[in-house]
XYZ file of C-alpha atoms in Angstrom:
409
model
C -92.487 -85.205 -34.783
C -95.819 -83.456 -34.133
C -97.202 -86.661 -32.575
C -94.169 -86.888 -30.269
C -94.672 -83.294 -29.180
C -98.344 -84.069 -28.519
C -97.423 -87.079 -26.378
C -94.790 -85.072 -24.496
C -97.312 -82.298 -23.852
C -99.926 -84.768 -22.592
C -97.416 -86.443 -20.257
C -96.246 -83.083 -18.898
C -99.835 -81.970 -18.359
C -100.606 -85.172 -16.444
C -97.501 -84.703 -14.286
C -98.385 -81.091 -13.522
C -101.958 -82.041 -12.658
C -100.696 -84.743 -10.306
C -98.335 -82.216 -8.714
C -101.242 -79.857 -7.973
C -103.358 -82.643 -6.461
C -100.503 -83.891 -4.290
C -99.868 -80.355 -3.076
C -103.541 -79.953 -2.169
C -103.528 -83.318 -0.390
C -100.658 -82.214 1.834
C -101.356 -78.509 2.337
C -104.984 -77.597 1.487
C -106.693 -75.216 1.558
C -104.602 -73.254 -0.932
C -105.266 -70.446 -3.386
C -104.319 -70.643 -7.050
C -101.520 -68.145 -6.461
C -100.165 -70.170 -3.541
C -100.328 -73.340 -5.659
C -98.244 -71.617 -8.321
C -95.650 -70.639 -5.689
C -95.452 -74.105 -4.152
C -95.371 -76.095 -7.414
C -93.181 -73.709 -9.427
C -95.754 -73.684 -12.241
C -96.816 -70.426 -13.832
C -100.179 -68.963 -12.833
C -101.763 -69.517 -16.239
C -100.901 -73.224 -16.158
C -102.245 -73.583 -12.612
C -105.487 -71.790 -13.512
C -106.012 -73.990 -16.563
C -105.355 -77.247 -14.703
C -107.457 -76.210 -11.714
C -110.330 -75.475 -14.084
C -110.061 -79.042 -15.439
C -109.931 -80.490 -11.926
C -112.975 -78.478 -10.895
C -114.861 -79.742 -13.953
C -113.802 -83.316 -13.129
C -114.883 -82.706 -9.502
C -111.534 -83.803 -8.023
C -111.149 -80.306 -6.551
C -113.654 -77.880 -5.032
C -113.594 -74.234 -3.986
C -113.909 -73.611 -0.272
C -114.556 -69.946 0.501
C -112.208 -66.986 0.643
C -109.015 -66.566 2.601
C -109.443 -63.246 4.402
C -106.792 -63.824 7.086
C -103.767 -62.672 5.077
C -102.955 -59.170 3.938
C -103.870 -58.287 0.408
C -106.779 -59.270 -1.776
C -108.882 -62.240 -0.525
C -108.330 -65.361 -2.638
C -110.593 -68.325 -3.316
C -109.315 -71.408 -1.481
C -109.094 -74.853 -3.084
C -109.160 -78.343 -1.576
C -109.655 -81.933 -2.697
C -113.304 -82.812 -3.126
C -114.448 -85.640 -0.786
C -117.303 -86.421 -3.197
C -114.981 -86.933 -6.193
C -115.600 -90.648 -5.840
C -115.608 -93.628 -3.509
C -112.711 -95.998 -2.844
C -112.850 -99.570 -1.538
C -110.102 -100.892 0.725
C -110.160 -104.544 1.734
C -108.120 -107.230 3.446
C -108.231 -110.999 3.308
C -106.855 -111.992 6.705
C -105.992 -115.431 7.964
C -109.299 -115.603 9.828
C -111.343 -112.636 8.578
C -112.390 -110.445 5.672
C -112.505 -106.677 6.184
C -113.939 -104.188 3.677
C -114.132 -100.382 3.920
C -115.815 -97.905 1.590
C -114.518 -94.344 1.873
C -115.008 -91.018 0.166
C -112.116 -89.239 -1.567
C -110.851 -87.831 1.745
C -110.665 -91.340 3.300
C -113.758 -90.770 5.425
C -115.406 -94.151 6.073
C -118.898 -94.405 4.534
C -119.567 -98.133 4.995
C -117.795 -101.159 6.384
C -118.109 -104.886 7.032
C -115.982 -107.317 9.040
C -116.573 -111.058 8.786
C -114.826 -113.929 10.541
C -113.561 -116.727 8.281
C -111.257 -119.736 8.390
C -108.709 -120.873 5.812
C -110.382 -124.268 6.264
C -113.412 -122.834 4.458
C -111.402 -123.158 1.268
C -110.250 -120.670 -1.328
C -113.446 -120.632 -3.398
C -115.679 -120.023 -0.369
C -113.519 -117.146 0.855
C -113.425 -115.512 -2.589
C -117.199 -115.855 -2.861
C -117.699 -114.153 0.498
C -115.250 -111.435 -0.521
C -117.127 -110.850 -3.781
C -120.438 -110.570 -1.956
C -118.936 -107.974 0.385
C -117.438 -105.996 -2.502
C -120.808 -106.017 -4.232
C -122.387 -104.606 -1.071
C -119.728 -101.881 -0.953
C -120.454 -100.994 -4.578
C -124.179 -100.775 -3.779
C -123.412 -98.493 -0.826
C -121.426 -96.176 -3.119
C -124.273 -96.053 -5.620
C -126.732 -95.109 -2.863
C -124.737 -91.957 -2.088
C -124.156 -91.223 -5.775
C -120.388 -91.785 -5.869
C -118.499 -93.672 -8.604
C -116.093 -96.344 -7.347
C -112.580 -95.221 -8.309
C -110.965 -98.549 -7.467
C -110.252 -101.326 -5.000
C -107.043 -101.856 -3.027
C -106.878 -105.392 -1.600
C -104.306 -106.753 0.843
C -103.365 -110.415 1.313
C -101.022 -112.030 3.879
C -98.487 -113.491 1.468
C -96.282 -113.056 -1.589
C -98.050 -111.100 -4.321
C -96.995 -110.374 -7.887
C -98.244 -106.787 -7.938
C -98.017 -106.511 -11.734
C -100.404 -109.430 -12.323
C -102.348 -109.417 -9.061
C -101.514 -113.097 -8.505
C -101.021 -114.451 -4.985
C -97.850 -116.517 -5.372
C -97.681 -118.001 -1.878
C -99.759 -117.299 1.237
C -98.769 -120.039 3.695
C -101.141 -118.947 6.459
C -104.040 -119.188 3.994
C -102.647 -122.311 2.331
C -102.870 -120.555 -1.070
C -100.429 -120.993 -3.959
C -100.582 -119.365 -7.421
C -104.038 -117.797 -7.095
C -104.972 -115.332 -9.910
C -106.842 -113.113 -7.463
C -107.112 -109.900 -9.467
C -108.241 -111.796 -12.557
C -110.951 -113.571 -10.558
C -112.297 -110.260 -9.257
C -112.004 -108.439 -12.593
C -114.435 -110.964 -14.055
C -117.043 -109.626 -11.597
C -116.250 -105.931 -11.176
C -115.442 -103.163 -13.670
C -113.479 -100.788 -11.406
C -109.644 -100.894 -11.243
C -108.306 -103.513 -8.808
C -104.903 -103.445 -7.100
C -103.642 -106.427 -5.067
C -100.644 -106.265 -2.757
C -99.185 -107.692 0.413
C -101.083 -106.619 3.542
C -98.076 -104.974 5.204
C -97.208 -102.983 2.076
C -100.702 -101.538 1.927
C -100.797 -100.835 5.661
C -97.468 -99.007 5.371
C -98.826 -96.803 2.585
C -102.011 -96.102 4.552
C -100.073 -94.967 7.612
C -97.794 -92.833 5.423
C -100.706 -91.140 3.645
C -103.284 -90.749 6.397
C -101.949 -92.109 9.697
C -99.140 -92.214 12.234
C -96.371 -91.689 9.650
C -98.023 -88.849 7.742
C -95.331 -86.415 6.676
C -92.443 -88.888 7.094
C -90.367 -89.682 3.991
C -88.780 -92.991 5.063
C -91.241 -95.316 6.784
C -90.843 -98.883 8.045
C -94.147 -100.513 8.952
C -94.218 -103.767 10.948
C -97.448 -105.749 10.777
C -97.731 -108.468 13.422
C -100.903 -110.524 13.569
C -101.129 -114.272 12.959
C -98.018 -113.824 10.818
C -95.501 -111.003 10.564
C -94.502 -108.818 7.650
C -93.181 -105.370 6.827
C -93.733 -102.583 4.362
C -91.219 -99.897 3.441
C -92.384 -96.558 2.022
C -89.956 -94.077 0.489
C -91.439 -90.709 -0.457
C -94.969 -92.191 -0.463
C -93.994 -95.075 -2.694
C -93.871 -98.693 -1.613
C -90.430 -100.263 -1.897
C -91.590 -103.333 -3.777
C -88.398 -105.029 -4.984
C -87.724 -106.370 -8.469
C -90.687 -108.791 -8.391
C -92.880 -106.905 -5.922
C -91.958 -109.263 -3.083
C -89.984 -106.971 -0.759
C -90.993 -106.860 2.904
C -91.183 -110.570 3.736
C -89.158 -110.004 6.889
C -91.315 -112.421 8.858
C -89.410 -115.232 7.144
C -85.887 -114.083 7.962
C -84.240 -116.581 10.300
C -83.665 -115.509 13.906
C -83.239 -118.950 15.479
C -81.642 -121.548 13.123
C -83.078 -124.444 15.145
C -86.231 -122.620 16.229
C -89.919 -123.493 15.712
C -91.099 -124.796 12.343
C -92.697 -122.065 10.247
C -95.631 -122.454 7.844
C -93.198 -121.554 5.033
C -91.188 -124.720 5.767
C -88.203 -122.973 7.359
C -87.217 -123.072 11.027
C -86.879 -120.153 13.402
C -88.472 -117.483 11.197
C -89.072 -114.161 12.908
C -92.840 -114.659 12.765
C -92.572 -117.919 14.737
C -91.092 -115.852 17.586
C -92.720 -112.417 17.383
C -96.294 -112.789 16.102
C -99.727 -113.199 17.662
C -99.447 -116.922 17.013
C -96.076 -117.022 18.836
C -97.574 -115.174 21.814
C -100.470 -117.631 22.038
C -98.080 -120.614 21.805
C -96.101 -119.288 24.762
C -99.250 -118.950 26.854
C -100.556 -122.399 25.900
C -97.182 -124.012 26.634
C -97.107 -122.404 30.092
C -100.614 -123.605 30.898
C -99.811 -127.107 29.619
C -96.817 -127.114 31.986
C -99.163 -126.502 34.921
C -98.671 -122.742 35.411
C -101.653 -120.990 36.986
C -103.294 -118.247 34.959
C -106.562 -116.349 34.811
C -106.634 -117.268 31.116
C -107.233 -120.935 31.964
C -110.536 -119.952 33.558
C -111.399 -117.392 30.872
C -110.920 -119.958 28.075
C -112.470 -122.908 29.927
C -109.179 -124.732 30.240
C -108.046 -123.594 26.766
C -111.099 -125.149 25.116
C -112.146 -121.680 23.903
C -109.804 -119.761 21.581
C -107.403 -117.121 22.830
C -107.778 -113.552 21.580
C -105.622 -110.464 21.914
C -108.438 -108.853 23.893
C -108.334 -111.692 26.456
C -104.546 -111.464 26.661
C -104.726 -107.717 27.340
C -107.390 -108.282 30.003
C -105.159 -110.867 31.688
C -102.167 -108.527 31.560
C -104.188 -105.768 33.215
C -104.918 -108.222 36.040
C -101.195 -108.773 36.512
C -101.355 -112.369 35.255
C -97.747 -113.633 35.416
C -98.046 -116.172 32.587
C -99.414 -113.503 30.269
C -96.907 -110.831 31.264
C -93.987 -113.206 30.756
C -95.284 -114.287 27.322
C -95.752 -110.646 26.280
C -92.262 -109.714 27.484
C -90.680 -112.575 25.502
C -92.657 -111.681 22.381
C -91.687 -108.014 22.731
C -88.043 -109.014 23.136
C -88.038 -110.920 19.835
C -89.858 -108.044 18.128
C -87.040 -105.758 19.284
C -84.295 -108.116 18.132
C -85.677 -108.253 14.607
C -86.429 -104.537 14.500
C -82.902 -103.650 15.590
C -81.526 -105.402 12.507
C -84.033 -103.678 10.206
C -83.306 -100.265 11.709
C -79.589 -100.859 11.102
C -80.242 -102.006 7.532
C -82.843 -99.434 6.455
C -82.213 -96.374 8.651
C -85.926 -95.397 8.691
C -87.223 -92.055 9.851
C -90.371 -93.597 11.332
C -91.110 -97.154 12.514
C -94.830 -97.930 12.739
C -95.941 -100.940 14.788
C -99.291 -102.283 13.585
C -101.435 -105.386 13.230
C -103.540 -107.102 15.892
C -100.533 -107.599 18.164
C -100.037 -103.833 18.368
C -103.208 -103.622 20.473
C -101.000 -104.925 23.317
C -98.343 -102.250 22.713
C -98.449 -101.121 26.349
C -96.752 -104.398 27.306
C -94.731 -105.054 24.162
C -93.026 -101.685 23.652
C -90.801 -101.664 26.780
C -88.982 -104.960 26.001
C -88.982 -104.065 22.294
C -87.323 -100.710 22.948
C -84.830 -102.306 25.344
C -83.605 -104.698 22.636
C -83.428 -101.924 20.044
C -81.414 -99.827 22.511
C -79.102 -102.771 23.089
C -78.629 -103.966 19.516
C -79.226 -101.124 17.016
C -76.509 -98.670 16.055
C -76.942 -95.474 18.050
C -77.040 -93.213 14.984
C -79.733 -95.317 13.317
C -81.935 -95.867 16.367
C -81.812 -92.200 17.406
C -83.154 -91.231 13.983
C -86.055 -93.709 14.129
C -89.266 -92.536 15.759
C -91.222 -95.617 16.923
C -94.991 -95.091 16.871
C -98.171 -97.174 17.065
C -100.297 -97.521 13.929
C -103.141 -95.004 13.877
C -105.568 -97.404 12.230
C -104.860 -100.556 14.239
C -106.627 -103.529 12.685
C -107.938 -101.278 9.854
C -104.434 -100.326 8.666
C -104.382 -102.685 5.677
C -107.862 -101.728 4.437
C -107.020 -98.021 4.797
C -103.807 -98.812 2.926
C -105.911 -100.277 0.144
C -107.729 -96.951 0.002
C -104.367 -95.158 -0.016
C -103.021 -97.141 -2.979
C -106.077 -96.262 -5.099
C -105.884 -92.667 -3.851
C -102.188 -92.501 -4.800
C -102.880 -93.825 -8.287
C -105.698 -91.325 -8.822
C -103.512 -88.445 -7.636
C -100.678 -89.681 -9.882
C -102.859 -90.044 -12.996
C -106.011 -87.972 -12.431
C -106.854 -87.470 -16.072
C -106.709 -91.209 -16.756
C -108.868 -91.843 -13.676
C -111.407 -89.318 -14.886
C -111.606 -91.006 -18.307
C -112.239 -94.387 -16.650
């Protein structure tokens, strides 16, 4: 019985500590007395837990509050130097790695172009080299690495860290976390790219403060992440959010997953580029033909935006069609999920100036009025960095949720 009481006490202490850290994350700077008011904990408990957090360097004191009436009180906030966090993304054609402090301030970064044709082993080797460089950068500024959050464009078993199926990478059943754990000693969390990006925007970005968030990530492929009260809606096997593979056109284009007419074949960066290439192949005149040397050079979102700014008709028509299909799919998700905030991210979101009007028009036409009026549609704050920042957010969330365990590690 005594051992059960001890376990119960330890669990309650961990929960109360997490509550204090979460409160500081959202509302700092705060005094001890204000923390007691906001958390409902008694002052003695708050003082004791704050003392532990100060000793563990997760929290720091930040001067006196002299603005309010009454006795000045010492203010508390999360300590940016509590540790470093690595956020990373394996994209279809790139690897991105960020190293941040405990307040998500970027300390170091690297972005490297890749190709799935390089092969799985080559990409993992390049990722490992980059992670090693990030670890070295943390050591140079004297910060321990608290963990790595890594996003992948595919189905991920979050419990095991295995990539089950990533069609745009041509990966199947890859034990990714296990491969990295053999090289690095810090905690490693692997998830779908859109899930991580959704969490990043909810914690630090465009959806900060929102409770029900739908994040749409459109790049080479298309996926979604749903965050409820700062927790990813993962599904029974951690596979929720694969909206890019819901069928919009039963006899539409063939998808890399083997299905036809998936949403991502109609509303992704790849779909946009296909529309432009098809128009040029049909003899339509476009500034992009000259800019890409007759389509011998690859298209990029930056080139597409430049063409749109020139009023290029082929480009504007392709963007309008892509935006229309984005809106059709989003209308169904808004009806189904009733989100408070819809965040549009990924590389395609860089062209939001041209995509949002047709997207909004379809949502206005197809979504239930009560659902669409409650959904604030915003552009991702972190753009192409959203997934890597989301990787930081997932480590950050785990540390805030179990600070004592993180300190012991």
